[in-house]
PDB file of C-alpha atoms in Angstrom:
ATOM      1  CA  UNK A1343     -38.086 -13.749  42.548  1.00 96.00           C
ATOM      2  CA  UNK A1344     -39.759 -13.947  39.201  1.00 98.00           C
ATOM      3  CA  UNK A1345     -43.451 -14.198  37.885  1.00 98.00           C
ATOM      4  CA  UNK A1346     -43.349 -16.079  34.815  1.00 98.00           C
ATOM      5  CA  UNK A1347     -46.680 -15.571  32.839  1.00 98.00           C
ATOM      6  CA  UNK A1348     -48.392 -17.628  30.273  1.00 97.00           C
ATOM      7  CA  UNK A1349     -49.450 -15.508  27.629  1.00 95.00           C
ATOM      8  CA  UNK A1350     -49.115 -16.991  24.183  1.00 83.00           C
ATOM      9  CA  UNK A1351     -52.409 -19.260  23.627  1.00 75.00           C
ATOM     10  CA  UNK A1352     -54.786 -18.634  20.923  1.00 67.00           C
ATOM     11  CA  UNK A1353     -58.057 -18.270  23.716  1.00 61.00           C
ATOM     12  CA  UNK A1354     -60.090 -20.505  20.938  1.00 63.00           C
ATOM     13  CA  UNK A1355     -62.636 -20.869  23.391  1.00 64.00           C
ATOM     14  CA  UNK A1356     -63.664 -17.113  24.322  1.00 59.00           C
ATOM     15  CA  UNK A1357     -63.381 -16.137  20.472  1.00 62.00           C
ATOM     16  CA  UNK A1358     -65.704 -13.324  20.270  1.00 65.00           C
ATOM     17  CA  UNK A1359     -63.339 -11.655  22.520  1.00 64.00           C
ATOM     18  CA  UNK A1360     -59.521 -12.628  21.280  1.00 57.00           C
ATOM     19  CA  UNK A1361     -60.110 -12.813  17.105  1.00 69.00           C
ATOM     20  CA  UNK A1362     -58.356  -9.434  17.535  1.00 78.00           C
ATOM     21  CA  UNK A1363     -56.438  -9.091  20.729  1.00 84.00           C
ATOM     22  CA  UNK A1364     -55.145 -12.189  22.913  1.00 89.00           C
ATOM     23  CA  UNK A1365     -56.767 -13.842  25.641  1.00 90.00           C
ATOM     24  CA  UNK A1366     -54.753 -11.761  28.471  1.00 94.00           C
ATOM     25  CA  UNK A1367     -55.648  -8.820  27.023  1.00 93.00           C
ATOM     26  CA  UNK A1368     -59.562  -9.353  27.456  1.00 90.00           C
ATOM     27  CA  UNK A1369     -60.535  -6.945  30.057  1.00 90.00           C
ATOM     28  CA  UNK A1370     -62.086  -6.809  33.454  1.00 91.00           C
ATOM     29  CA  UNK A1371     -63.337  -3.973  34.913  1.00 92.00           C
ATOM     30  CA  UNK A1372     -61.856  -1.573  33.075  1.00 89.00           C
ATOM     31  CA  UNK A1373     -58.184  -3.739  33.425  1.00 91.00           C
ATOM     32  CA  UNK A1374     -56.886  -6.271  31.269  1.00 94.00           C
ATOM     33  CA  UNK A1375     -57.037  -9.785  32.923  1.00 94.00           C
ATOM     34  CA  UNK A1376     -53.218  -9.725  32.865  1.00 96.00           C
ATOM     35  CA  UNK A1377     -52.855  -6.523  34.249  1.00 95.00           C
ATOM     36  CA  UNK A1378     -55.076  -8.102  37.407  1.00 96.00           C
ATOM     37  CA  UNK A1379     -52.603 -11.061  37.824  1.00 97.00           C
ATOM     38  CA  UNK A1380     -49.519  -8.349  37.872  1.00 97.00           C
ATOM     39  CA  UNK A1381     -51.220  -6.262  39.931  1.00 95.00           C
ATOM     40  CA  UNK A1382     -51.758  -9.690  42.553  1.00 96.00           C
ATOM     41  CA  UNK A1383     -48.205 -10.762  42.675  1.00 97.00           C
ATOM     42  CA  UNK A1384     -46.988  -7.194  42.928  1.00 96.00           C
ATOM     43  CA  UNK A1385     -49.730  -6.337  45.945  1.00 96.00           C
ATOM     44  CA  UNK A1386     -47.337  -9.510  48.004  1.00 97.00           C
ATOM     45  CA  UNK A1387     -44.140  -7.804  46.862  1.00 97.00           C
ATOM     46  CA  UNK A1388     -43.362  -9.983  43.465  1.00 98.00           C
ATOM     47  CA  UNK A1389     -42.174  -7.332  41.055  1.00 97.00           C
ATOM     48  CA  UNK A1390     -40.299  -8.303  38.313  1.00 98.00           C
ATOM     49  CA  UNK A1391     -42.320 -10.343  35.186  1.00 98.00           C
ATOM     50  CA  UNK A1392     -41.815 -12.596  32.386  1.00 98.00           C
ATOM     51  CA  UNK A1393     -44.485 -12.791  29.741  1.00 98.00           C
ATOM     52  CA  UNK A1394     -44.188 -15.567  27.322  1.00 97.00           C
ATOM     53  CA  UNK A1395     -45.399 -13.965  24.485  1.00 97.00           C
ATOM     54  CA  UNK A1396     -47.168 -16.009  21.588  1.00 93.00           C
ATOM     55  CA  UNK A1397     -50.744 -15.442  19.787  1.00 88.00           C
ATOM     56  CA  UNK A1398     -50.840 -11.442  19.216  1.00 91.00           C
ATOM     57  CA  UNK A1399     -48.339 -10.888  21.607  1.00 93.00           C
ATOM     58  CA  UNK A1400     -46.793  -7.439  19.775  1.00 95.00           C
ATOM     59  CA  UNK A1401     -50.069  -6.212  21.496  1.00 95.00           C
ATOM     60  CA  UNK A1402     -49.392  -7.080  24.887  1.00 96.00           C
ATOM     61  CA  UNK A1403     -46.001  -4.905  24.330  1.00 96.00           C
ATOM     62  CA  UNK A1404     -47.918  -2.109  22.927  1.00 95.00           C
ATOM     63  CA  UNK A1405     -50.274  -2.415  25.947  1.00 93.00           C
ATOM     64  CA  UNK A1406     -47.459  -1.766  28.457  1.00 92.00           C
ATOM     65  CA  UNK A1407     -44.912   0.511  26.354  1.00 91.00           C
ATOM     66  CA  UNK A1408     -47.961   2.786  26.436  1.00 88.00           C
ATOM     67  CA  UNK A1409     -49.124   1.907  29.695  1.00 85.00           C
ATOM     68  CA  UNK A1410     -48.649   5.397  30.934  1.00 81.00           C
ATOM     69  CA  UNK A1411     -51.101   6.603  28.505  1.00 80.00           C
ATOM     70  CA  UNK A1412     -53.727   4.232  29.308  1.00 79.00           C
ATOM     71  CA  UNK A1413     -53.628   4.154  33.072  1.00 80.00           C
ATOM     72  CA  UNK A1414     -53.429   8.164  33.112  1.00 80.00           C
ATOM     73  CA  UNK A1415     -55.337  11.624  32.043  1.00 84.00           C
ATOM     74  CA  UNK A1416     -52.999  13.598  30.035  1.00 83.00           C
ATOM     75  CA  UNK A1417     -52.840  16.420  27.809  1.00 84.00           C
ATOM     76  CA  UNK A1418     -50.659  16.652  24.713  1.00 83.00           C
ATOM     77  CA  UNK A1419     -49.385  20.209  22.895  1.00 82.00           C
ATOM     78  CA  UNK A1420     -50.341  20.484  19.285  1.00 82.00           C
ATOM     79  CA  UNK A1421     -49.303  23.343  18.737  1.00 73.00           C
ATOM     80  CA  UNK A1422     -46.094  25.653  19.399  1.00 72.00           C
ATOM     81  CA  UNK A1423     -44.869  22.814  22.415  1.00 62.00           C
ATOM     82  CA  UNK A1424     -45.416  20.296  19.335  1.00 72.00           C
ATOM     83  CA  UNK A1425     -45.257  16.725  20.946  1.00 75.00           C
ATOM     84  CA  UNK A1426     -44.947  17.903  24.415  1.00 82.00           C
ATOM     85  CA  UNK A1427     -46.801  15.511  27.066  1.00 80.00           C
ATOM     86  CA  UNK A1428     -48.084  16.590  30.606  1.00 80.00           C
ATOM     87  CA  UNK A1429     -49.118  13.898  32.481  1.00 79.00           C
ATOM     88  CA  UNK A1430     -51.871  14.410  35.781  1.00 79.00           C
ATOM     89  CA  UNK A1431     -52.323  12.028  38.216  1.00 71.00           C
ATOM     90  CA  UNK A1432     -48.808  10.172  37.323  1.00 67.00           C
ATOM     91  CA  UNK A1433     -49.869   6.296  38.186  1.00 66.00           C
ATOM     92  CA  UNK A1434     -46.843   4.225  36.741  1.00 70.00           C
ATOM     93  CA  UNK A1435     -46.613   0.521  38.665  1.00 81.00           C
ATOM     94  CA  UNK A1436     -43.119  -0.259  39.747  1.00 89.00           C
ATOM     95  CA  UNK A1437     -42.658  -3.527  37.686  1.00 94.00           C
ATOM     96  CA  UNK A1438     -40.135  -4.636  35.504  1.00 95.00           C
ATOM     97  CA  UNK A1439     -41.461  -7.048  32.739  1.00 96.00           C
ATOM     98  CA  UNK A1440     -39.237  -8.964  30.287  1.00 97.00           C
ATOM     99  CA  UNK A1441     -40.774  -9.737  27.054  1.00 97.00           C
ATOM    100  CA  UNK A1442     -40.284 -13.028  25.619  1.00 97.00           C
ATOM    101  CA  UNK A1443     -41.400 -13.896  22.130  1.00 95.00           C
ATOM    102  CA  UNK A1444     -41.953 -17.931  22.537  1.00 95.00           C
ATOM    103  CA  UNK A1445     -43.825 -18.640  19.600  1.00 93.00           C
ATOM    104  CA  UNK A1446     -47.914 -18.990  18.733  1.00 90.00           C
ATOM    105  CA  UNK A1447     -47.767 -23.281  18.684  1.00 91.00           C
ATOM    106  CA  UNK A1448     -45.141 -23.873  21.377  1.00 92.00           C
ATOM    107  CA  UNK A1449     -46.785 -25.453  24.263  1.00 92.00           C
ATOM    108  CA  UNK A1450     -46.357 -24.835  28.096  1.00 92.00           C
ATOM    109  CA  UNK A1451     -43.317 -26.945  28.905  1.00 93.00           C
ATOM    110  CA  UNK A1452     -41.276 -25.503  25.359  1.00 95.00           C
ATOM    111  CA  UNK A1453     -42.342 -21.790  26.848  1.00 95.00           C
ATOM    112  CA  UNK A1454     -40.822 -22.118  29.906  1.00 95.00           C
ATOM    113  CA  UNK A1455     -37.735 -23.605  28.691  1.00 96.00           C
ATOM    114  CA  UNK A1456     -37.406 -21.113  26.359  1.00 96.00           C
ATOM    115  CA  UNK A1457     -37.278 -18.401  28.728  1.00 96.00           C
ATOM    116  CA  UNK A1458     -35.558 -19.717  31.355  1.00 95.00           C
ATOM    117  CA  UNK A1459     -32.222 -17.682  30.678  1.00 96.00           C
ATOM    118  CA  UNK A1460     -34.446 -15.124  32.087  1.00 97.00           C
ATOM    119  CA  UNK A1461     -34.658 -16.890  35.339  1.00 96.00           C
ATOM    120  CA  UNK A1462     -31.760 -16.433  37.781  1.00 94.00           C
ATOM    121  CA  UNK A1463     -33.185 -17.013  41.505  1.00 93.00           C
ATOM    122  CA  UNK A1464     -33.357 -21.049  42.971  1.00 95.00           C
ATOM    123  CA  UNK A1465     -37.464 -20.946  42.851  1.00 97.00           C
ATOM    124  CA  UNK A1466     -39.981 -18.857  40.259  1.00 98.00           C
ATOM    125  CA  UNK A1467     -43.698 -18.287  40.160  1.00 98.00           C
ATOM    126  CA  UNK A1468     -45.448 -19.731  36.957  1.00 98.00           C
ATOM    127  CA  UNK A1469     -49.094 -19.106  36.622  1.00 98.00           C
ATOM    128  CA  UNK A1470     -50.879 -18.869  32.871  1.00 96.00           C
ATOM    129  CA  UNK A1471     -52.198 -15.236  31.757  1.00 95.00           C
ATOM    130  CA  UNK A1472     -56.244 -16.018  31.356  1.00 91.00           C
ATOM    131  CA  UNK A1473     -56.647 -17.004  35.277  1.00 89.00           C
ATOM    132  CA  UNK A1474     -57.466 -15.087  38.066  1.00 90.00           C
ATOM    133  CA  UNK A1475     -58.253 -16.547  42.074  1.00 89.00           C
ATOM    134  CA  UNK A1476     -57.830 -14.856  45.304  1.00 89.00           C
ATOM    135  CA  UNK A1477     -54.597 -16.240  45.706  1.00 91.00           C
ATOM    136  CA  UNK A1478     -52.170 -15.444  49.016  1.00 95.00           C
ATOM    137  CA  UNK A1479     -48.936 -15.295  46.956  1.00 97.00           C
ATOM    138  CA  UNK A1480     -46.852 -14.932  50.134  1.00 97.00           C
ATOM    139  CA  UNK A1481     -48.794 -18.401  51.823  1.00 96.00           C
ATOM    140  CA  UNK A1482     -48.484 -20.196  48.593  1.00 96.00           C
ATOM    141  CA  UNK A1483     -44.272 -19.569  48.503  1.00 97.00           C
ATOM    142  CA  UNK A1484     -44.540 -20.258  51.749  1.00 97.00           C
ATOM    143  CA  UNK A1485     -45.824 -23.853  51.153  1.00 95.00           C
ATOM    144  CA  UNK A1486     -43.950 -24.481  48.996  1.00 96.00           C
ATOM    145  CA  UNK A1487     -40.345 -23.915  50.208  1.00 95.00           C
ATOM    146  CA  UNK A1488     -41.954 -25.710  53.241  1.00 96.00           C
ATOM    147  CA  UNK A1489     -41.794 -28.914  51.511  1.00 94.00           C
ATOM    148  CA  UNK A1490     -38.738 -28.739  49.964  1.00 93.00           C
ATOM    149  CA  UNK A1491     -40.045 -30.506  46.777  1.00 92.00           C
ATOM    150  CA  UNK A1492     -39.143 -29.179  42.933  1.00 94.00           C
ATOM    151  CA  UNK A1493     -42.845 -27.337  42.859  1.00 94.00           C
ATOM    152  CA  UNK A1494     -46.034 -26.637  43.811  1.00 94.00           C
ATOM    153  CA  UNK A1495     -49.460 -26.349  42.024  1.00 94.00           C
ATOM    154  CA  UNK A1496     -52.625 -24.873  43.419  1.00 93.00           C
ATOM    155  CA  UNK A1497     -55.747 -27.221  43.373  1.00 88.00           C
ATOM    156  CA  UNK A1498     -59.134 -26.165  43.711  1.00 84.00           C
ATOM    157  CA  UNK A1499     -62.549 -27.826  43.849  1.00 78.00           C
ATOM    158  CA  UNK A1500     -64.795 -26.108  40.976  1.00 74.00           C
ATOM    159  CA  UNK A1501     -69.150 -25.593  41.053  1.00 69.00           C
ATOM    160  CA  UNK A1502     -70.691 -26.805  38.409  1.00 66.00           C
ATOM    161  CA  UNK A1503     -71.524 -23.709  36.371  1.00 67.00           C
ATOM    162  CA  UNK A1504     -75.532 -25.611  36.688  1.00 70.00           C
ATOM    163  CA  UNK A1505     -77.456 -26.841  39.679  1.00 72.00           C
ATOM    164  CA  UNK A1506     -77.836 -31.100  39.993  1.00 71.00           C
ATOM    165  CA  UNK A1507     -81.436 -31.956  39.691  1.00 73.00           C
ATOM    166  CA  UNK A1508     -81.896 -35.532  40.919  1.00 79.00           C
ATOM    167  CA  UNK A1509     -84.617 -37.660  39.566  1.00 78.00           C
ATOM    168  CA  UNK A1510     -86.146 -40.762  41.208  1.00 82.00           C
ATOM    169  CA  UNK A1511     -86.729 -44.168  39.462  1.00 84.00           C
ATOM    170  CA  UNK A1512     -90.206 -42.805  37.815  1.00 79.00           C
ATOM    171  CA  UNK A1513     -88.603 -39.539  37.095  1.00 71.00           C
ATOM    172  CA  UNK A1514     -90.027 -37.635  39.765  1.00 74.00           C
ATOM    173  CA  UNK A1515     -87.635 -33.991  40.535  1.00 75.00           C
ATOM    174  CA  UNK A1516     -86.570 -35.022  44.265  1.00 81.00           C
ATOM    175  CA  UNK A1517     -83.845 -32.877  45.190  1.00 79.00           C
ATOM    176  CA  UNK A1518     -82.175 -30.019  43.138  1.00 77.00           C
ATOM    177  CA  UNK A1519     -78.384 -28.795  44.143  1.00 73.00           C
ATOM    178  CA  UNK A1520     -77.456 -25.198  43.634  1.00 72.00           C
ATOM    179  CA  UNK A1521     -73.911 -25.248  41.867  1.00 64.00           C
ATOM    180  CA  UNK A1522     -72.281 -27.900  44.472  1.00 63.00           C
ATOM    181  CA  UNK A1523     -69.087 -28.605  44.477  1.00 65.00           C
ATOM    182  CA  UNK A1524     -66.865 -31.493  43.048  1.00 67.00           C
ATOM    183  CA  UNK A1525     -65.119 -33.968  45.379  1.00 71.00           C
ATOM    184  CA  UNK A1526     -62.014 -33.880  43.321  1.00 76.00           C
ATOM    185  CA  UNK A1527     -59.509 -30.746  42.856  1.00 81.00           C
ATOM    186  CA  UNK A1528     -58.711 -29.062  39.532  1.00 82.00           C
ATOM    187  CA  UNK A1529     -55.440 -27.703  38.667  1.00 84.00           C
ATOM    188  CA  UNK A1530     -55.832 -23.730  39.587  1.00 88.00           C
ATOM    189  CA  UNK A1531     -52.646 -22.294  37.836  1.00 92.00           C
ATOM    190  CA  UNK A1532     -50.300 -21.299  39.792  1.00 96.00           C
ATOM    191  CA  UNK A1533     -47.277 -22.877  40.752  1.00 95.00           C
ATOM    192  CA  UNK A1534     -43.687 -22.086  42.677  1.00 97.00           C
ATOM    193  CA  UNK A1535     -41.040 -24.160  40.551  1.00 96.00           C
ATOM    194  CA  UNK A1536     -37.658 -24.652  41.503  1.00 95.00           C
ATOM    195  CA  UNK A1537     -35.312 -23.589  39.099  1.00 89.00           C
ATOM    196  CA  UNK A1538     -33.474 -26.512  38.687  1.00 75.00           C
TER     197      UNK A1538
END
């Protein structure tokens, strides 16, 4: 089953970070946020990806055609074994990821049609590539094939990002709430879509 990932928006909002290298790209601990979400779907068995490339995207194919040399030590032979490449500690993921140039301005619906020729099981994961949750991949399918309905989104109920100070009628502090959470749910990104 495929992983279709989200990874052509501009990331206007975190632009310190993704003037020069796109949103998915931004790292976290050491890992690129996208390389996280992989990592996620592949821990519940979900191997093969589609990125919908857009904004910078010729780096996010850079970032995996040299993936080998970024997630390993190795040393390389200047001299008479010019070019030559020995590798320690060989950690290569067993993914397959199709590339899929989609365009900087096309929005979500126009990214997924344009890659679904890429898409040949009944069902496909869809999630965007800025988000990560603790997500049960397997529970989430799951669900979703359990209700027999054309697709499934994760909601969540977000904290504020500030405690809730309430005030009386004479503006007297009576109770302050530590980050509480909403009432209603959020869209959390990620989805099982049928295919047709």
């Amino acid at each position: 089953m495929k992983v279709v990932i989200l990874c052509g928006g501009k990331g206007t909002r975190m632009r310190e970070e993704t003037e020069y290298k796109p949103k998915p790209l931004v790292e976290i601990g050491g890992m690129p946020i996208l390389w996280h979400i992989i990592k996620n779907y592949s821990y519940y068995g979900f191997n093969d990806f589609v990125l919908c490339l857009g904004y910078k995207g010729n780096m996010i194919k850079d970032y995996f055609m040299n993936f080998e040399w970024f997630a390993n030590d190795f040393t390389l032979h200047m001299g008479e074994g010019k070019g030559e490449v020995t590798t320690h500690a060989h950690a290569m993921e067993n993914w397959n990821i199709t590339f899929a140039g989609t365009g900087e301005d096309t929005d979500t619906g126009g990214r997924v049609k344009k890659i679904e020729k890429y898409i040949d099981d009944d069902s496909f994961f869809l999630t965007y590539g800025d988000g990560l949750a603790d997500i049960n991949i397997s529970n989430l399918l799951s669900y979703h094939r359990s209700k027999n309905k054309i697709g499934t989104v994760t909601g969540t109920r977000p904290q504020f990002r500030f405690g809730v100070l309430e005030v009386d009628e004479s503006g007297i502090a009576t109770r302050f709430a530590e980050k509480p959470s909403t009432d209603g749910l959020i869209n959390g990104g990620f989805y099982v879509l049928n295919n047709k």
